[in-house]
Amino acid sequence: MATRIAPEDLTWLLMDQPRNLMHVNGLAGFDELPDLEQFRELVTERIVRKYRVLSQVPVERDGDWFWEDDPDFAIERHVRRVTLDDEGIDAVSAYVSSWFSRPFDRTRPLWEMQLLTGPEAGPGYLYSRFHHGIGDGIRLVQLLIGLCDPVAEAVPEKVGRDAVEHHHPLERLVHVVEHTVSDTIDYVTHAGEAVASAGRTVMSTANPMGLAHHVGDALDLAKHPVQLIDALTGIASVDNEVSNSWRELGRLLLSDGHDSHAWAGHAGIDKSVAWIEGVSLEGIRATAGAHGVTVNDVLVAGVSLGLTEYLEQRGVADVSDLAWMMPVSLQPIDAELPAALGNHFVVVMLSMPLGIREPAALLAEVNERTTRLKHSVEPLVAFGVQRVIAETPQTIARGVTEYFAGKTIGQLSNVPGPRVPMTMAGAPVRSVLGWVPTSGDQPLGICLFSYAGSVSVGVATDAR
């Protein structure tokens, strides 16, 4: 049986490059690994028989692509046990890193799971990798939940934007008109206040050097279009959709990726991975509540502080912003996983502030930026761009994708996992984390994964 590959899946299926493969990688920690044969039976019963694409291969016919059944499918090729030469995290990290550069055999289904253990029986990991053409991160999280032994309340709270609120065109038009009128009034009001304040500041400047300083700031803004757009739109309310839409679209189109040049050069083939397991969500939630921000804001601020310190240790202190690609799910997580799995998300650009050491100030800045992004039409525009890319010849699609990828340092993803502890073939799952694929010359991917009251952080980088 052959099924035509959906355009949004084909985009990712054909986007592989030697320096950045389109693979979604995951790692689940166990104090004691499941039995191999029992685990193979479980995988076969709970996901392979349910989701046909897991036993199919991509085939091209006269320029069209289809999923076709693999007549020689064998679960043993896709689920196996690997005994590493050494014990410990370093051995696991080195082994997993080596697989990030290995393409799938396109004559077989594009996924595999490996039960990793050291020479001595004991703690281990389930390492999994799926091609992005099969499904996005949210779909693969749901696949993981389906693989685990059934537990009430395991499904994460709903995330995503319900197809970015992709309602009937007339309903969307009314929404746009309503917001355009109210947001324009809001902008004019704030702009008038800002102009009056600026006028008082200039008039109160007693010496010519002070005035020259203000003129110099204006000229500097004019040379940097993204900074100019931020200055012009920053005077409006943070929920002003019209102003925010101009702001975010301006960043998307006019950013030259200058700040990402701290990691300049072409990505290589070799990758390195690292991770942190089990950071308590309780403290993160308390911090978010105390500062009036979201949990996601606290996590993004933590990444900002880490990267600020990393750059300063290497003598780079002049980077104040870092642009990331951030996936936004179009279909909220729920108990029902689409039979075809697939990709149901858009990628938006998140501008992360760097160099702010004071936590309250950093959280406030991150919250303002994420709020402005939420109250903008960028997700809708990104949805449209991705649909165009999906319907475009591959050479053009790759060029467009790399154009936008070149404006960012990499992928930053915040993925909600099971809310309660899970077991797999009767073995308790200690931790879950993942790594997001990167494209073009992006050298860095960070995935924040919540599971059973804790957060794990997966980092994948160019080996250099």
Short mmCIF file of C-alpha atoms in Angstrom, two decimals:
data_model
loop_
_atom_site.label_atom_id
_atom_site.label_comp_id
_atom_site.label_asym_id
_atom_site.label_seq_id
_atom_site.Cartn_x
_atom_site.Cartn_y
_atom_site.Cartn_z
CA MET A 1 0.00 0.00 0.00
CA ALA A 2 1.40 3.41 -0.98
CA THR A 3 0.45 6.74 0.61
CA ARG A 4 1.45 10.09 -0.83
CA ILE A 5 3.82 11.93 1.51
CA ALA A 6 2.25 15.17 2.75
CA PRO A 7 4.05 18.32 1.51
CA GLU A 8 4.80 19.51 5.05
CA ASP A 9 6.49 16.15 5.80
CA LEU A 10 8.34 15.99 2.49
CA THR A 11 9.97 19.34 3.21
CA TRP A 12 11.78 17.88 6.22
CA LEU A 13 12.34 14.50 4.61
CA LEU A 14 14.40 16.09 1.79
CA MET A 15 16.16 18.71 3.93
CA ASP A 16 19.01 16.44 5.09
CA GLN A 17 22.54 17.74 4.61
CA PRO A 18 25.73 16.03 5.78
CA ARG A 19 26.45 18.89 8.21
CA ASN A 20 22.92 18.92 9.70
CA LEU A 21 20.63 15.91 9.44
CA MET A 22 16.89 16.27 10.03
CA HIS A 23 16.73 13.79 12.90
CA VAL A 24 14.81 14.12 16.18
CA ASN A 25 16.90 12.43 18.89
CA GLY A 26 15.73 11.40 22.36
CA LEU A 27 17.14 9.81 25.51
CA ALA A 28 15.18 8.20 28.34
CA GLY A 29 17.04 7.26 31.53
CA PHE A 30 16.40 4.05 33.49
CA ASP A 31 17.83 2.73 36.74
CA GLU A 32 17.25 -0.68 35.18
CA LEU A 33 16.61 -1.19 31.47
CA PRO A 34 13.63 -3.15 30.15
CA ASP A 35 14.19 -6.68 28.85
CA LEU A 36 15.08 -6.52 25.15
CA GLU A 37 12.61 -9.13 23.86
CA GLN A 38 9.79 -7.79 25.98
CA PHE A 39 10.57 -4.27 24.79
CA ARG A 40 10.55 -5.35 21.12
CA GLU A 41 7.13 -6.92 21.58
CA LEU A 42 5.88 -3.77 23.24
CA VAL A 43 7.19 -1.50 20.44
CA THR A 44 5.64 -3.77 17.81
CA GLU A 45 2.26 -3.93 19.53
CA ARG A 46 1.90 -0.34 20.75
CA ILE A 47 3.35 1.77 17.96
CA VAL A 48 4.49 -0.14 14.84
CA ARG A 49 1.14 -1.83 14.23
CA LYS A 50 -0.72 1.37 15.07
CA TYR A 51 1.31 3.80 12.96
CA ARG A 52 1.95 2.31 9.53
CA VAL A 53 4.60 4.88 8.58
CA LEU A 54 6.95 3.15 11.05
CA SER A 55 7.09 0.13 8.74
CA GLN A 56 7.27 2.10 5.50
CA VAL A 57 10.03 3.65 3.38
CA PRO A 58 10.02 6.82 1.26
CA VAL A 59 9.91 6.14 -2.49
CA GLU A 60 10.00 8.62 -5.40
CA ARG A 61 7.99 7.97 -8.56
CA ASP A 62 8.05 10.44 -11.44
CA GLY A 63 8.79 13.33 -9.12
CA ASP A 64 6.15 12.37 -6.53
CA TRP A 65 6.97 10.85 -3.15
CA PHE A 66 5.12 8.07 -1.35
CA TRP A 67 5.34 6.01 1.82
CA GLU A 68 5.46 2.34 0.79
CA ASP A 69 5.49 -0.77 2.96
CA ASP A 70 8.89 -2.33 3.64
CA PRO A 71 8.34 -5.99 2.60
CA ASP A 72 11.34 -7.07 4.67
CA PHE A 73 10.50 -5.11 7.81
CA ALA A 74 12.01 -6.69 10.92
CA ILE A 75 11.74 -5.20 14.40
CA GLU A 76 15.24 -6.53 15.19
CA ARG A 77 16.74 -4.00 12.76
CA HIS A 78 15.11 -1.09 14.59
CA VAL A 79 15.22 -2.10 18.26
CA ARG A 80 18.46 -3.48 19.70
CA ARG A 81 20.63 -3.54 22.79
CA VAL A 82 24.11 -1.96 22.76
CA THR A 83 26.77 -2.59 25.39
CA LEU A 84 29.21 0.32 25.63
CA ASP A 85 32.91 -0.14 26.35
CA ASP A 86 32.83 2.10 29.43
CA GLU A 87 30.45 3.07 32.22
CA GLY A 88 29.11 6.54 32.94
CA ILE A 89 27.67 9.62 31.30
CA ASP A 90 30.80 10.41 29.27
CA ALA A 91 30.61 7.07 27.48
CA VAL A 92 26.91 7.54 26.70
CA SER A 93 27.50 11.12 25.52
CA ALA A 94 30.33 10.09 23.19
CA TYR A 95 28.28 7.23 21.76
CA VAL A 96 25.15 9.32 21.17
CA SER A 97 27.24 12.14 19.65
CA SER A 98 28.63 9.71 17.08
CA TRP A 99 25.11 8.89 15.85
CA PHE A 100 24.11 12.48 15.18
CA SER A 101 26.10 12.42 11.93
CA ARG A 102 24.86 9.06 10.62
CA PRO A 103 22.14 9.24 7.96
CA PHE A 104 19.39 6.64 7.88
CA ASP A 105 19.41 3.84 5.34
CA ARG A 106 16.62 5.06 3.04
CA THR A 107 15.79 1.48 2.03
CA ARG A 108 14.50 0.87 5.58
CA PRO A 109 12.00 2.75 7.81
CA LEU A 110 13.61 5.91 9.12
CA TRP A 111 13.74 5.29 12.87
CA GLU A 112 15.48 3.18 15.50
CA MET A 113 15.72 2.60 19.26
CA GLN A 114 18.79 1.41 21.16
CA LEU A 115 18.93 0.20 24.76
CA LEU A 116 22.32 1.45 25.99
CA THR A 117 24.15 -0.06 28.96
CA GLY A 118 27.70 -0.24 30.27
CA PRO A 119 29.78 -3.42 30.66
CA GLU A 120 28.15 -4.05 34.03
CA ALA A 121 24.41 -4.54 34.42
CA GLY A 122 22.73 -1.51 35.96
CA PRO A 123 21.45 1.93 34.93
CA GLY A 124 21.05 2.60 31.24
CA TYR A 125 19.34 4.68 28.58
CA LEU A 126 16.94 4.23 25.71
CA TYR A 127 18.36 6.22 22.80
CA SER A 128 15.89 6.86 19.99
CA ARG A 129 16.07 8.74 16.72
CA PHE A 130 13.35 9.41 14.18
CA HIS A 131 13.56 11.26 10.91
CA HIS A 132 11.76 14.59 11.02
CA GLY A 133 9.84 13.52 7.92
CA ILE A 134 7.95 10.99 10.08
CA GLY A 135 6.78 13.51 12.65
CA ASP A 136 7.54 16.58 14.72
CA GLY A 137 8.64 16.72 18.35
CA ILE A 138 5.14 16.93 19.82
CA ARG A 139 3.94 13.93 17.79
CA LEU A 140 6.99 11.94 18.90
CA VAL A 141 6.35 12.84 22.56
CA GLN A 142 2.87 11.41 22.14
CA LEU A 143 4.45 8.35 20.55
CA LEU A 144 6.61 7.98 23.68
CA ILE A 145 3.53 8.24 25.92
CA GLY A 146 1.83 5.57 23.84
CA LEU A 147 4.85 3.32 24.25
CA CYS A 148 4.77 3.64 28.04
CA ASP A 149 2.50 1.60 30.27
CA PRO A 150 -0.89 3.35 30.57
CA VAL A 151 -1.13 5.85 33.45
CA ALA A 152 -3.90 8.34 34.19
CA GLU A 153 -3.02 12.03 33.69
CA ALA A 154 0.12 11.23 31.68
CA VAL A 155 -0.82 13.46 28.73
CA PRO A 156 0.71 16.95 29.12
CA GLU A 157 -1.44 20.04 29.37
CA LYS A 158 -2.53 21.40 25.99
CA VAL A 159 0.14 23.37 24.15
CA GLY A 160 0.16 25.01 20.75
CA ARG A 161 -2.02 27.59 19.05
CA ASP A 162 -4.87 25.47 17.63
CA ALA A 163 -3.54 25.84 14.10
CA VAL A 164 -2.46 29.36 15.06
CA GLU A 165 -6.12 30.26 15.48
CA HIS A 166 -6.58 29.50 11.79
CA HIS A 167 -10.31 30.30 11.76
CA HIS A 168 -12.60 31.16 8.86
CA PRO A 169 -11.08 33.99 6.74
CA LEU A 170 -13.98 36.36 7.50
CA GLU A 171 -13.62 35.75 11.23
CA ARG A 172 -9.89 36.39 10.99
CA LEU A 173 -10.55 39.56 8.96
CA VAL A 174 -12.91 40.92 11.63
CA HIS A 175 -10.29 40.13 14.27
CA VAL A 176 -7.60 41.97 12.29
CA VAL A 177 -9.81 45.03 11.68
CA GLU A 178 -10.82 45.26 15.32
CA HIS A 179 -7.25 45.02 16.53
CA THR A 180 -5.94 47.37 13.84
CA VAL A 181 -8.25 50.19 14.98
CA SER A 182 -7.69 49.77 18.72
CA ASP A 183 -3.97 49.08 18.39
CA THR A 184 -3.43 52.09 16.13
CA ILE A 185 -5.10 54.35 18.70
CA ASP A 186 -2.90 52.79 21.38
CA TYR A 187 0.23 53.36 19.29
CA VAL A 188 -0.59 56.99 18.50
CA THR A 189 -1.25 57.70 22.17
CA HIS A 190 2.05 56.15 23.28
CA ALA A 191 3.92 57.76 20.39
CA GLY A 192 2.64 61.20 21.39
CA GLU A 193 3.80 60.66 24.94
CA ALA A 194 7.20 59.42 23.73
CA VAL A 195 7.68 62.42 21.38
CA ALA A 196 6.76 64.86 24.13
CA SER A 197 9.17 63.19 26.52
CA ALA A 198 11.96 63.18 23.93
CA GLY A 199 11.34 66.85 23.21
CA ARG A 200 11.63 67.75 26.87
CA THR A 201 14.87 65.75 27.10
CA VAL A 202 16.44 67.51 24.10
CA MET A 203 15.31 70.97 25.22
CA SER A 204 16.75 70.39 28.68
CA THR A 205 20.15 69.44 27.26
CA ALA A 206 22.34 72.36 28.21
CA ASN A 207 25.45 71.69 26.14
CA PRO A 208 25.95 70.83 22.45
CA MET A 209 27.79 67.60 23.32
CA GLY A 210 24.67 66.23 24.99
CA LEU A 211 22.59 67.02 21.93
CA ALA A 212 25.24 65.46 19.70
CA HIS A 213 25.01 62.30 21.79
CA HIS A 214 21.25 62.03 21.07
CA VAL A 215 21.84 62.69 17.36
CA GLY A 216 24.56 60.03 17.35
CA ASP A 217 22.16 57.51 18.89
CA ALA A 218 19.59 58.27 16.18
CA LEU A 219 22.14 57.83 13.40
CA ASP A 220 23.27 54.53 14.93
CA LEU A 221 19.67 53.29 14.92
CA ALA A 222 19.28 54.30 11.27
CA LYS A 223 22.25 52.09 10.35
CA HIS A 224 20.70 49.06 12.07
CA PRO A 225 17.15 48.50 10.76
CA VAL A 226 16.21 45.89 13.38
CA GLN A 227 17.18 48.24 16.21
CA LEU A 228 15.26 51.04 14.52
CA ILE A 229 12.14 48.87 14.24
CA ASP A 230 12.48 47.89 17.91
CA ALA A 231 12.75 51.54 18.90
CA LEU A 232 9.71 52.57 16.85
CA THR A 233 7.51 49.69 17.98
CA GLY A 234 8.77 49.49 21.56
CA ILE A 235 6.75 52.53 22.59
CA ALA A 236 3.44 50.66 22.11
CA SER A 237 1.77 48.37 24.62
CA VAL A 238 3.22 44.84 24.78
CA ASP A 239 -0.10 43.36 23.58
CA ASN A 240 -0.46 45.75 20.61
CA GLU A 241 -0.87 43.22 17.79
CA VAL A 242 -0.36 45.65 14.90
CA SER A 243 2.83 47.14 16.34
CA ASN A 244 4.16 43.76 17.41
CA SER A 245 3.45 42.26 14.00
CA TRP A 246 5.53 44.96 12.28
CA ARG A 247 8.23 44.40 14.90
CA GLU A 248 8.44 40.63 14.51
CA LEU A 249 8.12 40.61 10.72
CA GLY A 250 10.81 43.30 10.54
CA ARG A 251 13.11 41.12 12.59
CA LEU A 252 12.30 38.10 10.44
CA LEU A 253 13.04 39.87 7.15
CA LEU A 254 15.71 42.45 8.02
CA SER A 255 17.86 40.66 10.58
CA ASP A 256 21.26 39.89 9.12
CA GLY A 257 22.19 37.33 11.76
CA HIS A 258 25.02 39.61 12.91
CA ASP A 259 24.89 38.55 16.55
CA SER A 260 25.06 34.89 15.61
CA HIS A 261 28.50 35.57 14.14
CA ALA A 262 29.92 34.88 17.58
CA TRP A 263 29.73 31.34 16.20
CA ALA A 264 30.82 32.24 12.66
CA GLY A 265 31.76 29.69 10.02
CA HIS A 266 30.29 26.65 8.33
CA ALA A 267 28.93 23.82 10.42
CA GLY A 268 30.92 20.62 10.32
CA ILE A 269 29.71 17.04 10.20
CA ASP A 270 30.76 15.97 13.71
CA LYS A 271 28.45 16.86 16.62
CA SER A 272 28.72 16.85 20.40
CA VAL A 273 25.86 16.43 22.86
CA ALA A 274 25.40 17.06 26.56
CA TRP A 275 22.49 17.24 28.95
CA ILE A 276 21.24 18.05 32.43
CA GLU A 277 18.65 15.77 34.02
CA GLY A 278 15.96 16.47 36.58
CA VAL A 279 15.92 20.19 37.42
CA SER A 280 12.92 20.67 39.73
CA LEU A 281 9.97 22.49 38.18
CA GLU A 282 8.76 23.57 41.63
CA GLY A 283 11.48 26.20 42.02
CA ILE A 284 11.06 27.36 38.42
CA ARG A 285 7.32 27.84 38.92
CA ALA A 286 7.94 29.74 42.16
CA THR A 287 10.38 32.06 40.37
CA ALA A 288 7.90 32.63 37.56
CA GLY A 289 5.12 33.45 40.01
CA ALA A 290 7.27 35.83 42.05
CA HIS A 291 8.21 37.84 38.94
CA GLY A 292 4.88 37.67 37.11
CA VAL A 293 6.31 35.77 34.14
CA THR A 294 5.84 32.32 32.62
CA VAL A 295 7.77 29.12 33.25
CA ASN A 296 8.99 29.35 29.65
CA ASP A 297 10.34 32.86 30.36
CA VAL A 298 12.37 31.52 33.30
CA LEU A 299 13.79 28.69 31.19
CA VAL A 300 14.70 31.05 28.33
CA ALA A 301 16.35 33.41 30.86
CA GLY A 302 18.38 30.49 32.20
CA VAL A 303 19.63 29.70 28.68
CA SER A 304 20.46 33.40 28.22
CA LEU A 305 22.58 33.49 31.39
CA GLY A 306 24.39 30.31 30.38
CA LEU A 307 25.24 31.65 26.91
CA THR A 308 26.28 35.05 28.32
CA GLU A 309 28.74 33.31 30.63
CA TYR A 310 29.97 31.02 27.83
CA LEU A 311 30.73 33.97 25.54
CA GLU A 312 32.37 36.07 28.26
CA GLN A 313 34.69 33.18 29.10
CA ARG A 314 35.80 33.30 25.46
CA GLY A 315 36.31 37.06 25.36
CA VAL A 316 33.06 37.94 23.58
CA ALA A 317 31.18 40.66 25.48
CA ASP A 318 29.49 42.69 22.74
CA VAL A 319 26.59 40.37 21.88
CA SER A 320 23.30 41.74 23.22
CA ASP A 321 20.81 39.68 21.20
CA LEU A 322 20.69 36.17 19.83
CA ALA A 323 18.03 35.05 17.36
CA TRP A 324 16.65 31.52 17.60
CA MET A 325 14.23 29.46 15.58
CA MET A 326 11.50 28.27 17.95
CA PRO A 327 8.84 25.69 16.96
CA VAL A 328 5.20 26.42 17.82
CA SER A 329 2.79 23.48 17.64
CA LEU A 330 -0.26 23.92 15.43
CA GLN A 331 -2.09 20.93 16.92
CA PRO A 332 -2.26 20.88 20.72
CA ILE A 333 -1.20 17.72 22.51
CA ASP A 334 -4.17 15.54 23.31
CA ALA A 335 -4.91 11.90 23.91
CA GLU A 336 -5.48 11.15 20.22
CA LEU A 337 -2.36 10.95 18.07
CA PRO A 338 -2.85 11.33 14.29
CA ALA A 339 -2.58 7.93 12.60
CA ALA A 340 -0.11 9.36 10.07
CA LEU A 341 1.93 11.18 12.75
CA GLY A 342 3.32 13.99 10.55
CA ASN A 343 4.45 17.58 11.12
CA HIS A 344 2.00 20.11 12.52
CA PHE A 345 4.05 23.11 13.63
CA VAL A 346 5.52 26.41 12.50
CA VAL A 347 8.89 27.93 13.30
CA VAL A 348 9.04 31.52 14.56
CA MET A 349 12.03 33.71 15.36
CA LEU A 350 12.71 34.43 19.03
CA SER A 351 15.09 37.26 19.92
CA MET A 352 16.88 36.33 23.15
CA PRO A 353 18.56 39.11 25.18
CA LEU A 354 22.15 38.45 26.25
CA GLY A 355 24.44 40.25 28.67
CA ILE A 356 21.81 41.03 31.34
CA ARG A 357 23.14 39.66 34.62
CA GLU A 358 20.46 40.95 37.01
CA PRO A 359 17.76 38.23 37.16
CA ALA A 360 14.70 40.47 37.61
CA ALA A 361 15.73 42.73 34.72
CA LEU A 362 16.46 39.72 32.49
CA LEU A 363 13.12 38.07 33.28
CA ALA A 364 11.26 41.31 32.54
CA GLU A 365 13.04 41.71 29.19
CA VAL A 366 12.44 38.07 28.18
CA ASN A 367 8.78 38.34 29.17
CA GLU A 368 8.29 41.49 27.09
CA ARG A 369 9.85 39.88 24.03
CA THR A 370 7.89 36.64 24.29
CA THR A 371 4.66 38.57 24.96
CA ARG A 372 5.17 40.75 21.88
CA LEU A 373 5.84 37.62 19.81
CA LYS A 374 2.65 35.96 21.06
CA HIS A 375 0.62 39.10 20.26
CA SER A 376 1.73 39.27 16.64
CA VAL A 377 0.86 37.63 13.34
CA GLU A 378 4.32 36.10 12.88
CA PRO A 379 3.06 32.53 13.55
CA LEU A 380 0.43 33.03 10.84
CA VAL A 381 3.02 34.37 8.41
CA ALA A 382 5.39 31.54 9.30
CA PHE A 383 2.58 29.07 8.62
CA GLY A 384 2.07 30.62 5.18
CA VAL A 385 5.81 30.62 4.41
CA GLN A 386 6.12 26.97 5.37
CA ARG A 387 3.17 26.05 3.18
CA VAL A 388 4.82 27.85 0.26
CA ILE A 389 8.11 26.06 0.96
CA ALA A 390 6.29 22.73 1.12
CA GLU A 391 4.81 23.27 -2.35
CA THR A 392 8.05 24.63 -3.88
CA PRO A 393 10.68 22.66 -5.87
CA GLN A 394 13.30 21.28 -3.51
CA THR A 395 16.22 23.45 -4.63
CA ILE A 396 14.20 26.61 -3.99
CA ALA A 397 12.78 25.26 -0.72
CA ARG A 398 16.29 24.51 0.55
CA GLY A 399 17.47 28.00 -0.38
CA VAL A 400 14.56 29.69 1.41
CA THR A 401 15.04 27.51 4.48
CA GLU A 402 18.76 28.25 4.66
CA TYR A 403 18.07 31.98 4.18
CA PHE A 404 15.98 32.06 7.37
CA ALA A 405 18.25 29.59 9.19
CA GLY A 406 21.21 31.90 8.51
CA LYS A 407 19.53 34.62 10.56
CA THR A 408 19.58 32.48 13.71
CA ILE A 409 22.05 30.62 15.92
CA GLY A 410 19.95 27.45 15.98
CA GLN A 411 16.81 25.82 17.34
CA LEU A 412 15.41 26.38 20.84
CA SER A 413 12.50 24.15 21.81
CA ASN A 414 10.41 23.82 24.97
CA VAL A 415 8.63 20.45 24.92
CA PRO A 416 6.03 19.32 27.48
CA GLY A 417 6.35 15.64 28.36
CA PRO A 418 4.35 13.30 30.61
CA ARG A 419 3.23 14.99 33.82
CA VAL A 420 3.56 11.88 36.00
CA PRO A 421 6.24 9.16 36.34
CA MET A 422 5.93 6.50 33.67
CA THR A 423 7.10 2.92 33.19
CA MET A 424 8.08 1.16 29.99
CA ALA A 425 7.69 -2.62 29.89
CA GLY A 426 7.45 -2.37 33.67
CA ALA A 427 10.75 -0.46 34.06
CA PRO A 428 10.41 3.01 35.68
CA VAL A 429 11.49 5.89 33.41
CA ARG A 430 13.82 8.13 35.46
CA SER A 431 14.22 11.00 33.00
CA VAL A 432 13.37 12.05 29.44
CA LEU A 433 15.14 14.56 27.22
CA GLY A 434 15.62 15.33 23.56
CA TRP A 435 17.63 17.18 20.95
CA VAL A 436 16.17 19.26 18.16
CA PRO A 437 17.51 19.12 14.59
CA THR A 438 19.26 22.17 13.15
CA SER A 439 19.45 23.32 9.54
CA GLY A 440 21.77 25.27 7.25
CA ASP A 441 24.92 26.27 9.14
CA GLN A 442 23.24 26.49 12.55
CA PRO A 443 25.72 25.21 15.16
CA LEU A 444 23.50 24.94 18.24
CA GLY A 445 20.29 23.23 19.33
CA ILE A 446 18.78 23.33 22.82
CA CYS A 447 15.72 21.38 23.95
CA LEU A 448 13.99 21.99 27.30
CA PHE A 449 11.91 18.92 28.18
CA SER A 450 9.55 18.68 31.16
CA TYR A 451 8.71 15.31 32.69
CA ALA A 452 7.07 14.36 35.98
CA GLY A 453 7.74 17.63 37.80
CA SER A 454 11.24 18.24 36.47
CA VAL A 455 13.01 19.71 33.45
CA SER A 456 15.91 18.23 31.50
CA VAL A 457 18.03 20.23 29.09
CA GLY A 458 19.54 18.68 25.96
CA VAL A 459 22.29 20.57 24.12
CA ALA A 460 23.63 19.56 20.71
CA THR A 461 26.41 21.52 19.04
CA ASP A 462 28.86 21.50 16.20
CA ALA A 463 31.81 19.55 17.63
CA ARG A 464 34.08 22.58 17.24
#
